[in-house]
Coordinates of C-alpha atoms and ligand atoms in Angstrom, one line a residue:
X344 CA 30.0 90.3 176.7
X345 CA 26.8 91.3 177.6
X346 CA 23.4 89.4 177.5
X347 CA 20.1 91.5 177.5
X348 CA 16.7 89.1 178.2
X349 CA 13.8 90.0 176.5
X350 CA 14.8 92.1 174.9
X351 CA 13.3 94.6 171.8
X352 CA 13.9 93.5 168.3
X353 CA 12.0 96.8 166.8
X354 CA 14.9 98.5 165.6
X355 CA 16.8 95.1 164.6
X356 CA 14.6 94.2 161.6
X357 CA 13.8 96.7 158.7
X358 CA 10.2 95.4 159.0
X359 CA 9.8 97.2 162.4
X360 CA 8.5 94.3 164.1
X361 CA 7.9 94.6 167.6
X362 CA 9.0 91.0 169.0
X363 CA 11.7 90.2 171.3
X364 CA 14.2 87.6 171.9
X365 CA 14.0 85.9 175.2
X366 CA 18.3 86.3 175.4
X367 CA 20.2 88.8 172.4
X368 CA 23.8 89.7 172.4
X369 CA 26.3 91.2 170.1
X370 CA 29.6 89.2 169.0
X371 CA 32.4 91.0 167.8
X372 CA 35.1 88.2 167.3
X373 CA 35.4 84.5 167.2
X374 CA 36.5 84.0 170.6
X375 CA 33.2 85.7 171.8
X376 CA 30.8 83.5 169.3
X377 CA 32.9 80.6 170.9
X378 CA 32.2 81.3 174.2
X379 CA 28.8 82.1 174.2
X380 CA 27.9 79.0 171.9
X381 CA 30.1 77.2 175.1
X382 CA 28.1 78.5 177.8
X383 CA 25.7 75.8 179.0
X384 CA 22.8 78.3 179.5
X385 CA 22.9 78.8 175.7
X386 CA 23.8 75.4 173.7
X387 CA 20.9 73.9 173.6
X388 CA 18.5 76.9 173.1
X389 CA 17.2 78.3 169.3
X390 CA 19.5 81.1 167.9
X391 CA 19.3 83.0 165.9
X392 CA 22.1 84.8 163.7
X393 CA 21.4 88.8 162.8
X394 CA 22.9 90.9 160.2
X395 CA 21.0 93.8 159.4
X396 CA 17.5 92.0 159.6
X397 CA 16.8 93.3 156.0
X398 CA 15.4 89.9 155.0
X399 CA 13.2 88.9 157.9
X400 CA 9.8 88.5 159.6
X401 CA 9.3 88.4 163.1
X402 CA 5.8 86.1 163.2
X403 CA 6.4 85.9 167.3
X404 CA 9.0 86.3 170.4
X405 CA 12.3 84.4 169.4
X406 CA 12.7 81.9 172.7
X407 CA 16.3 81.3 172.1
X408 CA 19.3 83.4 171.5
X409 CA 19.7 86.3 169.2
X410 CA 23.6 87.1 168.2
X411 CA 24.1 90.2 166.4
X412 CA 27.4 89.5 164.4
X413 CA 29.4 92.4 164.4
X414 CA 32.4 91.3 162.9
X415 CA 34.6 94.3 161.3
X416 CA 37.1 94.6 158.5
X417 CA 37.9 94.7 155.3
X418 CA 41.2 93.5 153.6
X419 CA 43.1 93.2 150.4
X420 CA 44.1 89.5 150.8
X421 CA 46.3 89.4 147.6
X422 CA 46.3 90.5 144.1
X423 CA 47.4 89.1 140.5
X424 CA 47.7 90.4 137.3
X425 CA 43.9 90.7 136.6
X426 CA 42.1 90.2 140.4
X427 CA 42.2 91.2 143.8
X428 CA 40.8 89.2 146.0
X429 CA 39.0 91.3 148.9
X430 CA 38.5 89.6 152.2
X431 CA 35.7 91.4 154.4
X432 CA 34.3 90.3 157.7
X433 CA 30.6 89.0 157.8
X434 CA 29.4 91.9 160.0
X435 CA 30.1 95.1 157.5
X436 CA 27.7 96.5 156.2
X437 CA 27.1 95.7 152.8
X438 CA 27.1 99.0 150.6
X439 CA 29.9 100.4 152.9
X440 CA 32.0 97.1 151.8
X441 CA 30.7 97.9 148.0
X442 CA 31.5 101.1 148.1
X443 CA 35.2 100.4 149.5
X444 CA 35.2 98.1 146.0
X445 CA 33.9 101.5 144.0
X446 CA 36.4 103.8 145.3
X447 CA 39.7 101.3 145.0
X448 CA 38.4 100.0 141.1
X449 CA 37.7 96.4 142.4
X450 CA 35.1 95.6 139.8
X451 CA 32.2 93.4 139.8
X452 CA 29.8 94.6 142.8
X453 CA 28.7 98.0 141.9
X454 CA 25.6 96.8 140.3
X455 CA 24.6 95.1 143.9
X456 CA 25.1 99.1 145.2
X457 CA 22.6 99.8 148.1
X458 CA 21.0 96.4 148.8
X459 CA 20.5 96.8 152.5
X460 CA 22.3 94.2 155.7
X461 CA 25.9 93.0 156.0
X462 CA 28.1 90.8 154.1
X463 CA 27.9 88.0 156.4
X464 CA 24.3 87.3 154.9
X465 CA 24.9 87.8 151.0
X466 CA 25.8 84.5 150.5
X467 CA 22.5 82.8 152.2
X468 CA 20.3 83.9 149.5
X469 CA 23.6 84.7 146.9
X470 CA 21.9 88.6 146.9
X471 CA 21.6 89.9 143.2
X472 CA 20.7 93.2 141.1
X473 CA 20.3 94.7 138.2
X474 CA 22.0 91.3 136.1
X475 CA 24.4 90.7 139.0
X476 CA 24.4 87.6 141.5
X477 CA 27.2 87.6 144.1
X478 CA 27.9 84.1 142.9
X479 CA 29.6 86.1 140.0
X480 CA 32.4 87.4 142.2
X481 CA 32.2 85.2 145.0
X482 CA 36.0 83.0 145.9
X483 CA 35.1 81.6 149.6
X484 CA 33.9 82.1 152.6
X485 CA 34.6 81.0 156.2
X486 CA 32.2 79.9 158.4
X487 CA 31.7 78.5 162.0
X488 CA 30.0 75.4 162.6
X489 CA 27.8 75.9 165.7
X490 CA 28.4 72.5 167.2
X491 CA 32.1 71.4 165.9
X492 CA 32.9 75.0 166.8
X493 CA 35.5 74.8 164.0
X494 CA 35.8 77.3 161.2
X495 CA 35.7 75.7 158.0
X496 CA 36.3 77.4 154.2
X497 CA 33.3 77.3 151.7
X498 CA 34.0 77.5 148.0
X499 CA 31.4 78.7 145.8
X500 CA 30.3 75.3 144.4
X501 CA 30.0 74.5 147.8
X502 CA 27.6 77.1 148.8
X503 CA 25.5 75.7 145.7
X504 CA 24.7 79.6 144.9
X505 CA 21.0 79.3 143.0
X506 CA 18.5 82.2 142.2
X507 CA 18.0 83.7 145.9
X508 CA 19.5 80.1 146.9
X509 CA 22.3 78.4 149.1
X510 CA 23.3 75.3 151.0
X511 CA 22.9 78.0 153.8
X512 CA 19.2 78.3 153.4
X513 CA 18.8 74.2 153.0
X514 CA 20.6 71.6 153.8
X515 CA 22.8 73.6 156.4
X516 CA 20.2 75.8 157.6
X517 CA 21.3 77.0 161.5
X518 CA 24.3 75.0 161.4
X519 CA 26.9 77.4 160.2
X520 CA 28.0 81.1 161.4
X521 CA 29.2 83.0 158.7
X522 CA 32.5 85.1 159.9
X523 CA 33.8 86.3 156.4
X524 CA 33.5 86.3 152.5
X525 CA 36.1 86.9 150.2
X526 CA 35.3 88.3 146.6
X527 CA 37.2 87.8 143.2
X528 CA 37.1 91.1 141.8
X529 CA 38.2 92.5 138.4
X530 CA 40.8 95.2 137.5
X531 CA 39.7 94.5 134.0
X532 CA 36.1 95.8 134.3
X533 CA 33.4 94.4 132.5
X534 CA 30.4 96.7 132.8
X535 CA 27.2 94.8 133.0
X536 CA 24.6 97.2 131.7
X537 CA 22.0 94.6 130.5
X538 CA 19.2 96.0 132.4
X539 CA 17.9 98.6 130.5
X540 CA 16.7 100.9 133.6
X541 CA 21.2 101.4 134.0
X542 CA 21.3 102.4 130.6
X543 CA 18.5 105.0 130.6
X544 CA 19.4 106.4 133.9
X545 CA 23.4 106.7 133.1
X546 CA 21.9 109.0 130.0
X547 CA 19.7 110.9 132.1
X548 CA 22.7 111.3 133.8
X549 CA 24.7 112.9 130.8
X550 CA 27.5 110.1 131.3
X551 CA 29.5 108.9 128.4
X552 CA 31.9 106.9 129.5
X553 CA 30.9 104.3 132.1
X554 CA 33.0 103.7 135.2
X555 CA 32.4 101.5 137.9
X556 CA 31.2 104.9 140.0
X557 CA 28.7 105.8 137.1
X558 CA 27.0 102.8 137.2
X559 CA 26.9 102.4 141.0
X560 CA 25.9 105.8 140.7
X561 CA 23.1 105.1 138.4
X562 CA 22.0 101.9 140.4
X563 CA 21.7 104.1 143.7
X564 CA 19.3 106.3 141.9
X565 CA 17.1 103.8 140.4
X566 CA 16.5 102.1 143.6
X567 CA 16.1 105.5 145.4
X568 CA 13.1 105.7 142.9
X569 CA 11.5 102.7 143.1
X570 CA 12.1 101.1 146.4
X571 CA 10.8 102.1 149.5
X572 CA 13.1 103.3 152.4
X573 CA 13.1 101.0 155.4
X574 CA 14.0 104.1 157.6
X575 CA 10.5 105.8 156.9
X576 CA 8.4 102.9 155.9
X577 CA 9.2 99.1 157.1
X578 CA 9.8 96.6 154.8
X579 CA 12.5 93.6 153.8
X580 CA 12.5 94.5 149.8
X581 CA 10.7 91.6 147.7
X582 CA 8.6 89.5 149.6
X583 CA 8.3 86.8 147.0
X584 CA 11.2 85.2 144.3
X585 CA 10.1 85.5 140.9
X586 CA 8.6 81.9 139.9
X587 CA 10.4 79.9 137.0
X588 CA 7.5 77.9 134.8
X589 CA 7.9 75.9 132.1
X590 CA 7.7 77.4 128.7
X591 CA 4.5 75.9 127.7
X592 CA 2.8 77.3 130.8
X593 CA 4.5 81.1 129.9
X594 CA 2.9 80.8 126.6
X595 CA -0.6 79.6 127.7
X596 CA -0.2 82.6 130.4
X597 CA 0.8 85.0 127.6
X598 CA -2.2 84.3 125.1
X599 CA -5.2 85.4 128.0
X600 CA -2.8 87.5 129.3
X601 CA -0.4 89.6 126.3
X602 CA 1.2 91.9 128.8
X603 CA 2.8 89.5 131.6
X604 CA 6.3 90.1 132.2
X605 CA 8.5 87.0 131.6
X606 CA 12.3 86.5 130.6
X607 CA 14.0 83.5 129.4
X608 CA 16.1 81.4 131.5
X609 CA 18.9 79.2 130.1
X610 CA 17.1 75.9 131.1
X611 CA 14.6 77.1 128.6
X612 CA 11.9 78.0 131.7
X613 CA 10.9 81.1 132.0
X614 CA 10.6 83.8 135.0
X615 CA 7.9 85.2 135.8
X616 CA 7.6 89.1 137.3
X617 CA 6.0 88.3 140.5
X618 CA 5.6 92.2 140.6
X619 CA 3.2 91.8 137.6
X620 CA 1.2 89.3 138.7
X621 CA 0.2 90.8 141.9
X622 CA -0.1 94.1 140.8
X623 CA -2.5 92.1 138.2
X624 CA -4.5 90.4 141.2
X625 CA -5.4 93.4 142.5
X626 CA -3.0 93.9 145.0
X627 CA -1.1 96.9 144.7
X628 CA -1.6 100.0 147.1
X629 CA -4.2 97.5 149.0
X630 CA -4.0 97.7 153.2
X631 CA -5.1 95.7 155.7
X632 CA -5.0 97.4 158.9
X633 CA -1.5 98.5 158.7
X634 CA 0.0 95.7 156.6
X635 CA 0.1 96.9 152.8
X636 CA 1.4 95.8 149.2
X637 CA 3.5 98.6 148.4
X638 CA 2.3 101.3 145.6
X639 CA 5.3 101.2 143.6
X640 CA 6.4 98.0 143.9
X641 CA 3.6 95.4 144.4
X642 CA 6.6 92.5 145.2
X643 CA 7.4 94.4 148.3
X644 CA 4.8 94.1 151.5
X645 CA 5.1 96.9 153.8
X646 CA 4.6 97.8 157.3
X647 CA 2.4 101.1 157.6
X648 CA 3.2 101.6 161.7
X649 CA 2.1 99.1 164.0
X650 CA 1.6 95.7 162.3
X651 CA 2.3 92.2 163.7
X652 CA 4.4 89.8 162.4
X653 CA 1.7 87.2 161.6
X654 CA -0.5 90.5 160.1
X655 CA 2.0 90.3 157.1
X656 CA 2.1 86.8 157.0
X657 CA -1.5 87.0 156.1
X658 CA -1.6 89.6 153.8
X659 CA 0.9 87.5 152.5
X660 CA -0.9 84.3 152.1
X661 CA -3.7 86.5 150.4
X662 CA -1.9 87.0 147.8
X663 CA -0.1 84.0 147.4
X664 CA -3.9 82.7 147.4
X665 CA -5.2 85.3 144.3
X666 CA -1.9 84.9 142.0
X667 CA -2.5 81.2 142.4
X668 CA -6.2 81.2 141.8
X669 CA -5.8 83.7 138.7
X670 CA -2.7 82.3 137.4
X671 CA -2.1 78.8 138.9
X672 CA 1.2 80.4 139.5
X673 CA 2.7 78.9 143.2
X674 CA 4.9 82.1 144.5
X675 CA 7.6 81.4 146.7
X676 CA 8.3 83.4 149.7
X677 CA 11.8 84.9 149.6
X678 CA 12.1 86.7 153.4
X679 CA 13.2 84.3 156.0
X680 CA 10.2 83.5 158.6
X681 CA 11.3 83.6 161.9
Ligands
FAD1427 P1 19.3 89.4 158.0 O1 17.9 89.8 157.7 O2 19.8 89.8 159.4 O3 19.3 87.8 158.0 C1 18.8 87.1 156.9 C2 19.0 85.6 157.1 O4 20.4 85.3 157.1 C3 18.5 85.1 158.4 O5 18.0 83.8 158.3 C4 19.7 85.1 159.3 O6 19.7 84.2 160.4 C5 20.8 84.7 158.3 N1 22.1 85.3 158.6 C6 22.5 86.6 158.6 N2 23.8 86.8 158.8 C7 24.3 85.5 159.0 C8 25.6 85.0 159.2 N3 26.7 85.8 159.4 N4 25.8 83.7 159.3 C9 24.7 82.8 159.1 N5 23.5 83.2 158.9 C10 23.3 84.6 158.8 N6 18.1 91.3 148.4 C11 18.6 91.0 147.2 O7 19.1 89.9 146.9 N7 18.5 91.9 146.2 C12 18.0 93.1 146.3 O8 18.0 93.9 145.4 C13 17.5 93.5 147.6 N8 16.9 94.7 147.8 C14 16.4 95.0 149.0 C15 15.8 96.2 149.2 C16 15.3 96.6 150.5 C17 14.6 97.9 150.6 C18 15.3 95.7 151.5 C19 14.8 96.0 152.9 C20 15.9 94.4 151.4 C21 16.4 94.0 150.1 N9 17.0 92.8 149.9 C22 17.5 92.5 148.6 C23 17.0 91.8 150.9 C24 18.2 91.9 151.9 O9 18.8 93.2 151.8 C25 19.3 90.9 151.7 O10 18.7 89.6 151.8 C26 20.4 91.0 152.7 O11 21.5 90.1 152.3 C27 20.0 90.6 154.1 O12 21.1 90.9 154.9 P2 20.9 91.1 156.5 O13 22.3 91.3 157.1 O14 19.9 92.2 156.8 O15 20.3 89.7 156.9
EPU1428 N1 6.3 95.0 137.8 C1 4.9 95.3 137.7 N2 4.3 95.8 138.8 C2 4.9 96.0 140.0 C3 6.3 95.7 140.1 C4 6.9 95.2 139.0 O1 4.3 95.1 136.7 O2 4.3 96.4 140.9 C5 7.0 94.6 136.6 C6 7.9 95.7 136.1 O3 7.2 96.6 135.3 C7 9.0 95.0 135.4 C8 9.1 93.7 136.2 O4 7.9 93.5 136.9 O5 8.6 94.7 134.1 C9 10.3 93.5 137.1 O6 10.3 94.6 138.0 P1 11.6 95.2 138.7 O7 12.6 95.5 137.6 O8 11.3 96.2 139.7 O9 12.3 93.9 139.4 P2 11.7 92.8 140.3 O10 11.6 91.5 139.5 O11 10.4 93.2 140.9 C10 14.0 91.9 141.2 C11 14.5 91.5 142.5 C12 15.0 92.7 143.3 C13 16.0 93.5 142.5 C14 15.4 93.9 141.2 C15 16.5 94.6 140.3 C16 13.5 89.4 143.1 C17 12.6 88.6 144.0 N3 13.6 90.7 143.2 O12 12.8 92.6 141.5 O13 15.5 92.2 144.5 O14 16.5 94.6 143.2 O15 14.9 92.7 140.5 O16 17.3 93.6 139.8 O17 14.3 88.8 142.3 C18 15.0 91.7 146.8 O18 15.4 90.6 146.6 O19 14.6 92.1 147.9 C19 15.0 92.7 145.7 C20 14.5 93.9 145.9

């Protein structure tokens, strides 16, 4: 296994930072995560575990060790009369693994088509789409703790899966690799057309019947539209959650403001569209230097060429500060800064 020092992150992260990490290294099994985590040199520095780097912000140099998981496979661990359960390793990549569901009928992920990085890091933020969480289709996951060095088997209510949540992202933040998720998946399929962009694109489509390929079909188009690609301009998809508010607050919102975007939540809170609210603050299309608010998307912040880190972080806080000042509206930050 080899260990590169300082070296470039730039093509690691979908934001096109240009940081480094003081030690990186890619880990293809188990034994090798063991015996680095073993190796004196590197138990008691920072790490840092990469996937795709789709949903992260370089704000500086990592001074610790970077381990690209590169774990491989993909199996059908058993089947019943109405599931299979599929078994893939944490460092596939994520719409290759959907698309392996597509082709074989396993239903369930096809709305989650296209959402960029590997498996092994849809369960930190339980990665949703188009009216889909994985949470939906989740059964376990294996994981290794960094300091037992054991592997230990995560059902979902252990994960406590939330909107763009996990136990990953709190309470067990840094202390777990994750080496593998298995998903429940339907042979009984149970299309989930509830967003109404799936339904207008499957007609614009001429489909009749739905199929688990029209609809990832129809998904891959949509965000093809609306979306910018990381390979020509840098970016980690929505830079904000959508902020929950209490009813009352929606409804004051809505009377100065008829237009905002809000959808009821079972807890009787609403969700805002942070989209709309920036876009309303003025943001959209805005630059500064070569840090921008998309001009499609305003919940995405994009990286024009050669911006820092700690450039977007700024823009960032900008518009944290306007939505906040217009709205009184806190937005959350959903990309992980590093
Ligand atoms: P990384 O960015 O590499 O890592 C993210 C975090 O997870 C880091 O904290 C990292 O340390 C940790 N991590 C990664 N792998 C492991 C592991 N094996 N064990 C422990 N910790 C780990 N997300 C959505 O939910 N829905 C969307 O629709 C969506 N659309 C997007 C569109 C675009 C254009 C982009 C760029 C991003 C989008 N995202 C979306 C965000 C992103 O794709 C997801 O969060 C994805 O799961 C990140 O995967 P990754 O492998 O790139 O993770
Ligand atoms: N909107 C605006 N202006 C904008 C952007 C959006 O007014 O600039 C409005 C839209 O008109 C629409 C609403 O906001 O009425 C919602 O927009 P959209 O359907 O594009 O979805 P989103 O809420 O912006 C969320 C997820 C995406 C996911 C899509 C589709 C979050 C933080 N983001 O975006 O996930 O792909 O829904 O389900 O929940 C990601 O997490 O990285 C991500 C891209």
């Amino acid at each position: 296994m080899k260990v590169l020092e300082n070296h470039s992150l730039k093509k690691f992260n979908t934001f096109g930072i240009d940081a480094t990490a003081r030690y990186f290294t890619e880990v293809s099994n188990l034994e090798e995560i063991r015996e680095i985590l073993c190796e004196s040199k590197f138990s008691a520095i920072n790490r840092l575990i990469l996937g795709g780097g789709s949903n992260l912000l370089f704000t500086k140099n990592f001074d610790g060790i970077v381990l690209k998981n590169n774990l491989k496979g993909i199996e059908l661990l058993k089947e019943d009369a109405d599931f299979y359960y599929v078994k893939s390793a944490a460092g596939e990549v994520w719409h290759e693994f959907v698309m392996h569901c597509v082709k074989n009928n396993y239903a369930g992920l096809e709305n989650l088509s296209l959402i960029p990085g590997n498996v092994g890091a849809s369960p930190m933020q339980n990665i949703g789409a188009y009216g889909v969480e994985i949470k939906d289709f989740f059964y376990e996951l294996e994981a290794f703790h960094i300091l037992d060095k054991t592997l230990q088997t995560f059902n979902a209510a252990q994960c406590k899966f939330g909107y763009r949540e996990s136990v990953f992202k709190r309470e067990l933040k840094n202390q777990f690799i994750i080496t593998s998720v298995t998903f429940k998946l339907s042979k009984h399929p149970q299309f989930n057309t509830s967003y109404g962009a799936i339904e207008t694109e499957l007609a614009s489509m001429g489909i009749q019947e739905k199929s688990i390929q029209s609809i990832s079909a129809a998904v891959c188009n949509i965000r093809r539209s609306k979306l910018p690609n990381p390979a020509e301009i840098g970016n980690a998809g929505s830079f904000f959650k959508n902020p929950e508010v209490v009813k009352g607050k929606y409804e004051f919102l809505k009377m100065q403001y008829p237009g905002i975007v809000g959808y009821d939540l079972e807890n009787g809170n609403v969700k805002l569209a942070a989209g709309w609210l920036i876009e309303q603050s003025g943001w959209k299309g805005k630059t500064i230097g070569d840090a921008g608010v998309h001009k499609l998307q305003a919940l995405v912040l994009v990286n024009y060429g050669n911006a820092k880190g700690t450039e977007i972080f700024d823009l960032s806080q900008k518009v944290m500060d306007s939505v906040k000042e217009k709205f009184g509206v806190e937005l959350e930050r959903e990309v992980n800064i590093i």
